[in-house]
Amino acid sequence: SQQGEEDPQALSIQEGENATMNCSYKTSINNLQWYRQNSGRGLVHLILIRSNEREKHSGRLRVTLDTSKKSSSLLITASRAADTASYFCATSGTGANSKLTFGKGITLSVRP
Amino acid sequence: DVKVTQSSRYLVKRTGEKVFLECVQDMDHENMFWYRQDPGLGLRLIYFSYDVKMKEKGDIPEGYSVSREKKERFSLILESASTNQTSMYLCASNHPLKSGEQYFGPGTRLTVT
């Protein structure tokens, strides 16, 4: 069953602009993660935010988590053409294992 | 760096064939996972394994089986390939007690004709 749902499904911006992507989920989580996938390749982990954290930064990435609204956002600042990719949020449940449930993904296009 | 490798990038098989997809990781991870990825459906978990010879069904195990005889290797088996199993297959691994992030292989694009 799909837990994370990303919004929008597709996003097209100009290089240098900021890109904001949203993810909503349904049940309690241990952590929420964002991954990037370049066309036809495997996924690469970007950032993880735990359920007791509200905001986290990594380079040009900023992730927020609102557990009361069961939502997260990923902000990419000063976007580059190389940021063009699909982005997925994934949630890890509160159980004993580290199984992830992925959303359907957001396609980001950054125009040079 | 963690490395997860998959035996093939592209594979074409005929309906009814038995298909083996191999995944190997070099970081001594206990957990290994097999997903399939289809347009509009995202990643869906097929099977996962927490230890050697241990396996658990994911969300869509029908038509698949797995094997984990060694810690570093996790195989996905399509007993009798069907056209609806045409997909991108992704393997991943992680350590259960460290960060929850999963490390992915490059994927195998399987076409069943």
CSV table of C-alpha atoms in Angstrom, one decimal:
chain,number,residue,atom,x,y,z
A,1,SER,CA,0.0,0.0,0.0
A,2,GLN,CA,1.2,3.5,-0.9
A,3,GLN,CA,1.9,5.6,2.2
A,4,GLY,CA,3.7,8.7,0.8
A,5,GLU,CA,1.9,10.8,-1.8
A,6,GLU,CA,4.0,13.5,-3.4
A,7,ASP,CA,2.7,16.8,-4.8
A,8,PRO,CA,2.9,18.0,-7.5
A,9,GLN,CA,3.4,15.1,-9.8
A,10,ALA,CA,5.6,17.2,-12.1
A,11,LEU,CA,7.4,20.5,-11.7
A,12,SER,CA,9.2,22.6,-14.3
A,13,ILE,CA,11.3,25.6,-13.2
A,14,GLN,CA,14.1,27.8,-14.5
A,15,GLU,CA,17.7,27.3,-13.4
A,16,GLY,CA,18.3,29.4,-10.3
A,17,GLU,CA,14.8,29.2,-9.0
A,18,ASN,CA,13.8,27.2,-5.9
A,19,ALA,CA,11.9,24.0,-6.2
A,20,THR,CA,9.4,22.9,-3.5
A,21,MET,CA,8.0,19.4,-3.4
A,22,ASN,CA,5.5,18.1,-0.9
A,23,CYS,CA,4.7,14.7,0.6
A,24,SER,CA,1.8,13.5,2.7
A,25,TYR,CA,1.5,10.3,4.5
A,26,LYS,CA,-1.3,8.4,6.4
A,27,THR,CA,0.1,6.6,9.4
A,28,SER,CA,2.6,7.2,12.2
A,29,ILE,CA,6.2,7.1,11.1
A,30,ASN,CA,9.7,6.6,12.6
A,31,ASN,CA,11.3,8.7,9.9
A,32,LEU,CA,10.8,10.2,6.4
A,33,GLN,CA,13.3,10.1,3.7
A,34,TRP,CA,13.8,11.7,0.3
A,35,TYR,CA,15.5,10.0,-2.6
A,36,ARG,CA,16.5,11.2,-6.1
A,37,GLN,CA,16.4,9.1,-9.2
A,38,ASN,CA,18.1,10.1,-12.5
A,39,SER,CA,16.5,8.7,-15.6
A,40,GLY,CA,16.8,4.9,-15.8
A,41,ARG,CA,19.0,4.6,-12.8
A,42,GLY,CA,18.7,3.5,-9.2
A,43,LEU,CA,17.6,5.7,-6.3
A,44,VAL,CA,20.1,7.8,-4.3
A,45,HIS,CA,19.3,8.8,-0.7
A,46,LEU,CA,19.2,12.6,-0.2
A,47,ILE,CA,18.1,13.2,3.4
A,48,LEU,CA,16.4,11.6,6.4
A,49,ILE,CA,14.3,13.4,9.0
A,50,ARG,CA,13.2,11.7,12.1
A,51,SER,CA,9.7,12.0,13.6
A,52,ASN,CA,11.0,14.1,16.5
A,53,GLU,CA,12.7,16.6,14.1
A,54,ARG,CA,11.0,19.5,12.4
A,55,GLU,CA,13.6,20.7,10.0
A,56,LYS,CA,16.8,19.5,8.5
A,57,HIS,CA,19.4,21.0,6.1
A,58,SER,CA,21.9,19.4,3.8
A,59,GLY,CA,23.7,21.7,1.3
A,60,ARG,CA,21.0,23.2,-1.0
A,61,LEU,CA,18.3,20.9,0.5
A,62,ARG,CA,15.9,21.8,3.3
A,63,VAL,CA,13.4,19.3,4.6
A,64,THR,CA,10.6,20.0,6.9
A,65,LEU,CA,8.3,17.6,8.7
A,66,ASP,CA,4.9,18.3,10.3
A,67,THR,CA,3.7,15.2,12.1
A,68,SER,CA,0.5,16.8,13.1
A,69,LYS,CA,-0.4,17.3,9.4
A,70,LYS,CA,1.4,14.1,8.4
A,71,SER,CA,3.3,16.0,5.7
A,72,SER,CA,6.8,16.9,4.6
A,73,SER,CA,8.4,19.3,2.1
A,74,LEU,CA,11.6,19.2,0.3
A,75,LEU,CA,13.1,22.5,-0.9
A,76,ILE,CA,15.9,22.7,-3.3
A,77,THR,CA,17.4,26.2,-3.5
A,78,ALA,CA,19.2,27.7,-6.4
A,79,SER,CA,18.3,24.8,-8.7
A,80,ARG,CA,20.6,23.6,-11.4
A,81,ALA,CA,20.0,21.7,-14.6
A,82,ALA,CA,21.7,18.7,-12.9
A,83,ASP,CA,18.8,18.6,-10.4
A,84,THR,CA,16.5,17.4,-13.1
A,85,ALA,CA,15.4,14.0,-11.8
A,86,SER,CA,12.5,12.2,-10.1
A,87,TYR,CA,12.2,12.7,-6.4
A,88,PHE,CA,10.5,10.2,-4.0
A,89,CYS,CA,9.5,10.4,-0.4
A,90,ALA,CA,9.6,7.3,1.6
A,91,THR,CA,8.3,6.6,5.1
A,92,SER,CA,9.6,4.2,7.7
A,93,GLY,CA,7.0,2.8,10.0
A,94,THR,CA,7.2,2.6,13.8
A,95,GLY,CA,7.7,-1.2,13.7
A,96,ALA,CA,10.9,-3.1,14.4
A,97,ASN,CA,12.0,-3.3,10.8
A,98,SER,CA,13.4,-0.7,8.4
A,99,LYS,CA,11.0,-1.3,5.6
A,100,LEU,CA,10.2,1.8,3.5
A,101,THR,CA,7.0,2.7,1.7
A,102,PHE,CA,7.6,4.9,-1.3
A,103,GLY,CA,5.4,7.5,-3.0
A,104,LYS,CA,4.9,7.7,-6.7
A,105,GLY,CA,7.4,10.4,-7.2
A,106,ILE,CA,7.7,13.9,-8.6
A,107,THR,CA,9.4,14.7,-11.9
A,108,LEU,CA,11.4,17.8,-11.7
A,109,SER,CA,12.7,19.5,-14.8
A,110,VAL,CA,15.1,22.4,-14.4
A,111,ARG,CA,15.5,24.5,-17.6
A,112,PRO,CA,18.9,25.9,-18.3
B,1,ASP,CA,31.2,3.7,-0.3
B,2,VAL,CA,28.4,1.2,-0.2
B,3,LYS,CA,28.1,-0.6,-3.5
B,4,VAL,CA,25.0,-2.5,-4.6
B,5,THR,CA,25.4,-4.3,-7.9
B,6,GLN,CA,22.8,-6.0,-10.0
B,7,SER,CA,23.7,-8.7,-12.5
B,8,SER,CA,22.1,-7.1,-15.6
B,9,ARG,CA,21.1,-3.6,-16.7
B,10,TYR,CA,18.8,-4.9,-19.4
B,11,LEU,CA,17.2,-8.3,-19.8
B,12,VAL,CA,14.8,-9.7,-22.4
B,13,LYS,CA,13.1,-13.0,-21.7
B,14,ARG,CA,10.2,-15.0,-23.2
B,15,THR,CA,6.9,-15.8,-21.5
B,16,GLY,CA,7.2,-18.9,-19.4
B,17,GLU,CA,10.9,-18.7,-18.8
B,18,LYS,CA,12.5,-18.9,-15.4
B,19,VAL,CA,14.3,-15.7,-14.7
B,20,PHE,CA,17.0,-15.0,-12.1
B,21,LEU,CA,17.9,-11.5,-11.0
B,22,GLU,CA,21.0,-11.2,-8.8
B,23,CYS,CA,21.9,-8.5,-6.4
B,24,VAL,CA,25.2,-8.2,-4.4
B,25,GLN,CA,26.1,-5.7,-1.7
B,26,ASP,CA,29.6,-5.2,-0.3
B,27,MET,CA,28.8,-3.5,3.1
B,28,ASP,CA,27.8,-6.5,5.2
B,29,HIS,CA,24.2,-5.3,5.4
B,30,GLU,CA,21.7,-7.6,7.1
B,31,ASN,CA,18.7,-6.2,5.2
B,32,MET,CA,18.1,-6.6,1.5
B,33,PHE,CA,15.1,-5.6,-0.5
B,34,TRP,CA,13.6,-6.2,-4.0
B,35,TYR,CA,11.3,-3.6,-5.6
B,36,ARG,CA,9.7,-3.2,-8.9
B,37,GLN,CA,9.1,0.2,-10.4
B,38,ASP,CA,6.3,1.0,-12.9
B,39,PRO,CA,5.2,4.3,-14.4
B,40,GLY,CA,2.6,6.0,-12.2
B,41,LEU,CA,2.9,3.4,-9.5
B,42,GLY,CA,6.2,4.3,-7.9
B,43,LEU,CA,8.3,1.6,-6.1
B,44,ARG,CA,6.5,-1.4,-4.7
B,45,LEU,CA,8.2,-3.9,-2.4
B,46,ILE,CA,8.2,-7.5,-3.6
B,47,TYR,CA,10.3,-9.3,-1.0
B,48,PHE,CA,12.8,-8.5,1.7
B,49,SER,CA,15.3,-10.3,3.9
B,50,TYR,CA,16.6,-9.6,7.3
B,51,ASP,CA,19.2,-12.3,7.4
B,52,VAL,CA,20.7,-15.3,5.5
B,53,LYS,CA,18.0,-17.8,4.6
B,54,MET,CA,15.3,-15.5,5.9
B,55,LYS,CA,12.7,-13.8,3.7
B,56,GLU,CA,9.4,-12.0,4.1
B,57,LYS,CA,6.8,-11.1,1.6
B,58,GLY,CA,6.4,-7.5,0.6
B,59,ASP,CA,3.3,-5.9,-0.9
B,60,ILE,CA,3.3,-7.7,-4.3
B,61,PRO,CA,5.0,-11.1,-3.9
B,62,GLU,CA,2.8,-13.1,-6.3
B,63,GLY,CA,4.7,-14.6,-9.1
B,64,TYR,CA,8.1,-14.1,-7.4
B,65,SER,CA,10.3,-16.0,-5.0
B,66,VAL,CA,13.7,-15.1,-3.5
B,67,SER,CA,16.8,-16.8,-2.2
B,68,ARG,CA,19.4,-15.6,0.2
B,69,GLU,CA,22.0,-18.2,0.8
B,70,LYS,CA,24.8,-15.7,1.6
B,71,LYS,CA,24.6,-12.4,3.4
B,72,GLU,CA,25.9,-10.4,0.5
B,73,ARG,CA,23.6,-11.9,-2.2
B,74,PHE,CA,19.9,-11.7,-2.6
B,75,SER,CA,18.3,-13.3,-5.7
B,76,LEU,CA,14.8,-12.6,-7.2
B,77,ILE,CA,13.3,-15.4,-9.1
B,78,LEU,CA,10.4,-15.3,-11.6
B,79,GLU,CA,9.3,-18.9,-11.7
B,80,SER,CA,7.4,-18.5,-15.0
B,81,ALA,CA,7.8,-15.0,-16.5
B,82,SER,CA,4.7,-13.2,-17.8
B,83,THR,CA,4.3,-10.1,-19.8
B,84,ASN,CA,2.9,-8.2,-16.8
B,85,GLN,CA,6.3,-8.7,-15.1
B,86,THR,CA,7.9,-6.4,-17.6
B,87,SER,CA,9.3,-3.7,-15.3
B,88,MET,CA,12.3,-2.0,-13.7
B,89,TYR,CA,13.6,-4.1,-10.8
B,90,LEU,CA,15.6,-2.4,-8.1
B,91,CYS,CA,17.6,-4.0,-5.3
B,92,ALA,CA,18.5,-2.2,-2.1
B,93,SER,CA,20.2,-2.9,1.2
B,94,ASN,CA,20.7,-1.3,4.6
B,95,HIS,CA,21.9,-1.9,8.1
B,96,PRO,CA,19.0,-2.4,10.5
B,97,LEU,CA,20.6,-0.5,13.4
B,98,LYS,CA,22.3,2.4,11.6
B,99,SER,CA,20.6,5.1,9.6
B,100,GLY,CA,17.4,3.9,7.9
B,101,GLU,CA,18.6,5.0,4.5
B,102,GLN,CA,18.6,2.3,1.8
B,103,TYR,CA,21.3,1.9,-0.8
B,104,PHE,CA,20.1,1.0,-4.2
B,105,GLY,CA,21.6,-0.8,-7.2
B,106,PRO,CA,21.4,0.6,-10.7
B,107,GLY,CA,18.3,-1.4,-11.6
B,108,THR,CA,17.5,-4.2,-14.1
B,109,ARG,CA,15.0,-3.3,-16.9
B,110,LEU,CA,13.3,-6.6,-17.7
B,111,THR,CA,11.2,-7.1,-20.8
B,112,VAL,CA,9.1,-10.2,-21.1
B,113,THR,CA,7.9,-10.9,-24.6
